């Protein structure tokens, strides 16, 4: 190929071509170089073709041969480099996906506590510094612990088979309808006098406990009802315990649970095992009290039942209500969880769809 009669800028470009080609680090750079050398408009090759057209007839043949040879050479070299860069890209992609021996091994999927268990654990942590420990009772309970020991009269509607799951063929056995029977079990245990004539209650000077757990009621499943749900029972027995302790303790606990701005109110209510009895509402965390869907426009959400221990409860457990007094409360866990996490449908807690469980941000 005789190049000497080509214009100087083409000679210069031809000299630099190999280095420019080698410097193309990726396909984008290569395409730019390709455009500059053999592209249809404005490239070195395009300009040579124009010069060829304008050349005197007698020079056309030689010049044409040179121009073609040069163009072919460029195209050939560009194609080779393109092949190299494409192979490099494929290899890099495969490497990126491949196992890297320097990385720690991938972790298997990790399990986590269910949001309802996390909430119950948090309740326990809130009360632990106040001296409350955890007590448990069986879910298959007797009528005597679930109702009689709690001063619930034999004709009370909740005792009917319309509301309560009874075991077939085992007259006295049922699925507990609340966590309150744990109160009766603990009171009987700590009220019983040992061989030395001293009860655990007297030895300790009182008792405080929480009893979180499952309870059962014959309810149809809907967005706010389930035949199985959770409660956290709490109880304190001591000397001189009054309504002011109940209110102070629960207000404190709600602030610890929901934040310092949490506001509570108590309304008189009736439960056979307390006197006086109350229901406690918290100011709706969703609307701040102005009224919304969650609080049904009232600005408040009912969270628990509570009251001062009825003297009969203590007497039945062998504890003298003239010396000892106390308070108890029972909180609905699902209701609290729904409120905190703004979950509109209770069933989500039991379906165990991981997409829901993972985004329970409000309960973290
Ligand atoms: N056991 C009651 C229920 O399930 C809740 C309750 C009310 C528990 C008052 C208590 C209490 O300890 O004092 O509806």
XYZ file of C-alpha atoms and ligand atoms in Angstrom:
378
model
C 0.000 0.000 0.000
C 1.465 3.309 -1.124
C 0.478 5.904 1.445
C 2.767 8.812 0.672
C 0.267 10.554 -1.601
C -2.429 10.615 1.083
C -3.222 13.874 2.957
C -1.035 14.449 6.056
C -3.962 14.305 8.563
C -4.828 10.807 7.289
C -1.230 9.708 7.634
C -1.220 11.024 11.164
C -4.456 9.210 11.995
C -3.113 5.988 10.489
C 0.012 6.261 12.619
C -1.994 6.699 15.776
C -4.612 4.066 14.967
C -2.962 0.998 16.628
C -2.414 2.844 19.912
C -5.925 4.311 19.853
C -7.338 0.842 19.251
C -5.405 -0.687 22.125
C -6.527 2.157 24.392
C -10.223 1.325 23.895
C -11.085 -0.100 27.304
C -14.700 -0.945 26.511
C -17.147 -1.325 23.672
C -18.413 2.251 23.959
C -14.914 3.652 23.383
C -14.442 1.260 20.476
C -17.678 2.425 18.837
C -16.505 6.026 19.096
C -13.196 5.125 17.433
C -15.049 3.161 14.758
C -17.219 6.214 14.026
C -14.138 8.434 13.680
C -12.351 6.096 11.235
C -14.965 4.288 9.145
C -18.291 5.986 10.051
C -20.544 7.087 7.213
C -20.240 10.862 7.803
C -17.196 12.909 8.711
C -14.889 9.930 9.329
C -11.399 9.598 7.884
C -12.674 6.976 5.444
C -15.623 9.165 4.381
C -13.325 12.095 3.762
C -10.967 9.911 1.691
C -13.892 8.779 -0.439
C -14.784 12.414 -1.131
C -11.208 13.164 -2.131
C -11.238 10.105 -4.359
C -14.340 11.350 -6.134
C -12.707 14.721 -6.720
C -9.350 13.273 -7.865
C -8.184 13.568 -11.510
C -9.127 10.552 -13.570
C -5.594 9.235 -14.043
C -4.977 9.077 -10.291
C -8.326 7.489 -9.362
C -7.217 3.892 -9.807
C -4.157 4.065 -7.534
C -5.780 6.273 -5.005
C -8.907 4.085 -5.001
C -6.852 0.964 -4.277
C -5.068 2.692 -1.393
C -8.254 4.059 0.122
C -9.976 0.671 -0.026
C -6.985 -1.153 1.417
C -6.762 1.332 4.239
C -10.468 1.146 4.999
C -10.400 -2.657 5.017
C -7.408 -2.650 7.313
C -9.174 -0.372 9.775
C -12.382 -2.377 9.640
C -10.564 -5.659 10.142
C -8.644 -4.339 13.157
C -11.774 -2.804 14.685
C -13.634 -6.106 14.322
C -10.866 -8.042 16.031
C -10.774 -5.631 18.949
C -14.561 -5.711 19.231
C -14.438 -9.510 19.555
C -11.829 -9.225 22.319
C -13.834 -6.637 24.246
C -17.029 -8.674 23.979
C -15.288 -11.765 25.341
C -13.857 -9.685 28.169
C -17.306 -8.386 29.049
C -18.789 -11.902 29.165
C -15.941 -13.111 31.350
C -16.323 -10.144 33.751
C -20.055 -10.770 34.088
C -19.477 -14.451 34.849
C -16.794 -13.561 37.379
C -19.045 -11.043 39.105
C -21.608 -13.764 39.624
C -19.115 -16.377 40.685
C -18.228 -17.375 44.219
C -15.612 -15.140 45.773
C -13.450 -17.233 48.108
C -12.447 -14.147 50.063
C -16.003 -13.320 51.111
C -17.549 -14.837 54.250
C -19.997 -17.638 53.452
C -23.554 -16.501 52.643
C -25.817 -16.681 55.692
C -28.773 -19.047 55.569
C -32.123 -17.228 55.919
C -32.503 -16.104 59.539
C -35.648 -16.624 61.542
C -36.962 -13.894 63.828
C -39.424 -13.559 66.661
C -43.023 -13.035 65.619
C -44.195 -9.415 66.074
C -46.727 -10.490 68.726
C -43.982 -12.207 70.723
C -41.800 -9.139 70.350
C -44.578 -6.968 71.760
C -45.142 -9.338 74.708
C -41.384 -9.409 75.343
C -41.402 -5.628 75.388
C -44.204 -5.591 77.955
C -42.137 -7.908 80.116
C -39.078 -5.667 79.727
C -41.106 -2.586 80.694
C -42.342 -4.212 83.913
C -39.168 -6.078 84.844
C -37.454 -3.006 86.394
C -40.581 -2.518 88.513
C -39.989 -5.926 90.073
C -42.421 -7.995 87.995
C -41.383 -11.500 86.940
C -43.083 -13.855 84.474
C -45.606 -16.514 85.509
C -47.284 -19.073 83.289
C -50.447 -21.128 83.401
C -51.891 -23.899 81.237
C -54.001 -23.115 78.174
C -56.229 -26.103 78.968
C -57.687 -24.776 82.203
C -60.346 -25.858 84.669
C -63.653 -24.062 85.202
C -62.579 -23.538 88.727
C -59.474 -21.494 87.829
C -60.940 -19.843 84.728
C -64.209 -18.752 86.386
C -64.962 -19.740 90.009
C -61.648 -18.643 91.507
C -62.168 -15.297 89.788
C -65.515 -14.678 91.456
C -67.339 -15.220 88.167
C -70.827 -16.480 89.140
C -72.137 -19.810 87.737
C -74.768 -18.047 85.632
C -72.354 -15.564 84.016
C -72.939 -15.512 80.223
C -69.234 -15.954 79.414
C -69.377 -19.396 81.038
C -71.757 -20.757 78.397
C -70.676 -23.050 75.597
C -71.579 -20.273 73.165
C -68.479 -18.345 74.216
C -66.127 -20.967 75.613
C -64.428 -24.015 74.087
C -65.038 -26.988 76.393
C -63.263 -30.326 75.988
C -65.606 -33.111 74.980
C -65.963 -35.782 77.615
C -63.948 -33.832 80.178
C -66.566 -31.900 82.039
C -64.328 -29.497 83.915
C -61.754 -28.759 81.209
C -61.837 -25.802 78.807
C -59.499 -23.605 76.784
C -58.850 -20.608 78.980
C -60.827 -17.560 77.884
C -58.381 -15.107 79.436
C -55.025 -15.050 81.242
C -56.702 -14.107 84.546
C -56.746 -17.733 85.863
C -52.969 -17.357 86.264
C -53.859 -14.873 89.037
C -55.771 -17.599 90.866
C -52.977 -20.148 90.467
C -50.339 -17.727 91.737
C -52.508 -16.454 94.614
C -53.186 -20.027 95.791
C -49.509 -20.893 95.595
C -48.214 -17.815 97.431
C -51.147 -17.834 99.893
C -50.543 -21.416 101.010
C -48.772 -21.750 104.358
C -45.671 -23.899 104.478
C -44.654 -26.273 107.258
C -43.343 -23.268 109.175
C -46.780 -21.645 109.018
C -45.499 -18.836 106.787
C -46.783 -18.262 103.261
C -44.615 -17.282 100.295
C -46.553 -14.018 100.186
C -45.615 -13.235 103.793
C -42.017 -14.270 103.313
C -41.630 -12.103 100.235
C -43.759 -9.238 101.519
C -45.764 -9.231 98.280
C -45.686 -10.384 94.696
C -45.663 -8.830 91.240
C -45.888 -10.736 87.996
C -46.874 -10.649 84.343
C -48.490 -13.608 82.609
C -48.375 -13.352 78.829
C -50.048 -16.077 76.787
C -52.668 -17.481 74.464
C -56.391 -17.404 75.146
C -59.386 -18.799 73.261
C -62.941 -17.725 72.596
C -65.651 -18.943 70.253
C -65.456 -15.995 67.896
C -65.806 -16.074 64.131
C -62.632 -14.964 62.373
C -62.922 -11.429 61.007
C -60.642 -8.367 60.822
C -60.924 -7.773 64.578
C -61.728 -11.245 65.993
C -59.955 -14.565 66.186
C -60.812 -17.696 68.223
C -57.208 -17.620 69.471
C -55.490 -14.454 70.600
C -53.046 -13.206 73.228
C -53.251 -11.318 76.484
C -50.769 -10.065 79.012
C -52.047 -10.349 82.565
C -50.404 -8.347 85.320
C -50.853 -8.447 89.070
C -49.390 -7.006 92.221
C -50.211 -7.950 95.832
C -48.792 -5.975 98.723
C -49.765 -3.863 101.671
C -51.611 -0.619 101.092
C -51.846 -1.008 97.328
C -54.539 1.320 95.966
C -56.024 2.766 92.826
C -53.298 5.415 92.690
C -50.671 2.649 92.306
C -52.691 1.094 89.514
C -52.995 4.368 87.636
C -49.381 5.378 88.195
C -47.986 2.013 87.160
C -50.071 1.703 84.015
C -49.471 5.315 82.930
C -45.749 4.757 83.359
C -45.881 1.472 81.439
C -47.764 2.995 78.515
C -45.212 5.800 78.242
C -42.407 3.243 78.294
C -44.207 1.213 75.656
C -45.513 3.906 73.322
C -43.283 6.905 74.044
C -43.285 9.753 76.588
C -46.227 11.515 74.938
C -48.561 8.538 75.523
C -51.656 9.689 77.342
C -54.089 7.411 79.195
C -57.549 7.679 80.724
C -59.481 5.346 83.021
C -63.206 4.650 82.802
C -65.177 2.778 85.471
C -66.082 -0.723 84.324
C -67.197 -4.058 85.744
C -65.227 -7.289 86.061
C -66.275 -9.761 88.783
C -62.708 -10.194 90.051
C -61.952 -6.524 90.743
C -63.564 -3.779 92.777
C -63.470 -1.044 91.662
C -62.919 -2.052 88.052
C -61.802 0.107 85.150
C -60.989 0.112 81.515
C -57.945 2.012 80.323
C -57.756 3.833 76.998
C -54.703 5.385 75.383
C -54.953 8.475 73.271
C -55.095 7.283 69.664
C -51.508 7.193 68.384
C -52.701 7.511 64.794
C -54.606 10.788 64.983
C -53.323 12.136 68.299
C -56.882 12.358 69.641
C -58.646 14.299 66.913
C -60.595 11.217 65.794
C -59.929 8.734 62.993
C -60.806 5.275 61.641
C -58.664 3.425 64.208
C -60.280 5.098 67.236
C -63.669 5.276 65.504
C -63.706 9.021 65.885
C -63.424 9.025 69.685
C -59.724 9.933 69.912
C -59.120 7.035 72.347
C -58.389 3.311 71.982
C -59.344 0.806 74.678
C -56.342 -1.301 75.642
C -56.990 -3.127 78.872
C -59.224 -3.985 81.794
C -57.954 -3.445 85.322
C -58.982 -2.926 88.909
C -58.258 -3.500 92.586
C -58.351 -7.180 93.544
C -61.801 -8.157 94.772
C -61.583 -9.272 98.440
C -63.263 -12.566 97.470
C -60.341 -13.432 95.179
C -57.904 -13.061 98.027
C -60.122 -14.836 100.564
C -60.656 -17.808 98.243
C -56.869 -18.131 97.972
C -56.445 -18.028 101.754
C -55.093 -14.474 101.778
C -56.467 -11.973 104.295
C -57.889 -8.947 102.406
C -57.696 -7.004 105.663
C -53.889 -7.125 105.387
C -53.207 -7.539 101.704
C -54.467 -5.680 98.670
C -53.441 -5.334 95.079
C -54.395 -4.599 91.527
C -54.557 -6.563 88.302
C -54.884 -5.820 84.622
C -55.307 -7.732 81.383
C -54.140 -6.268 78.088
C -55.098 -7.402 74.595
C -51.904 -8.026 72.642
C -53.331 -8.141 69.105
C -55.313 -4.986 69.666
C -52.201 -3.188 70.893
C -50.116 -4.540 68.012
C -52.725 -3.449 65.472
C -52.781 -0.003 66.929
C -49.012 0.435 67.147
C -48.319 -0.934 63.677
C -51.507 0.517 62.154
C -52.497 -2.917 60.903
C -56.178 -2.912 59.939
C -56.688 -6.702 59.875
C -55.819 -9.004 62.768
C -55.645 -12.054 60.483
C -52.360 -10.780 59.058
C -50.698 -11.703 62.353
C -51.646 -15.360 61.952
C -51.196 -15.913 58.228
C -47.423 -15.569 58.575
C -46.898 -13.969 55.206
C -43.251 -12.989 55.428
C -43.845 -9.812 53.438
C -46.080 -8.645 56.301
C -43.917 -9.967 59.123
C -40.814 -8.293 57.689
C -42.404 -4.863 57.426
C -43.772 -4.728 60.964
C -41.711 -1.591 61.489
C -44.078 -0.217 64.104
C -43.304 -3.120 66.414
C -39.521 -2.985 66.211
N -59.769 -10.922 81.903
C -60.406 -9.750 81.336
C -60.846 -10.049 79.914
O -60.350 -10.977 79.331
C -59.459 -8.583 81.325
C -59.178 -8.110 82.714
C -59.992 -7.152 83.292
C -58.092 -8.597 83.405
C -59.727 -6.678 84.551
C -57.833 -8.150 84.689
C -58.669 -7.165 85.258
O -56.801 -8.597 85.405
O -58.374 -6.721 86.508
O -61.646 -9.327 79.386
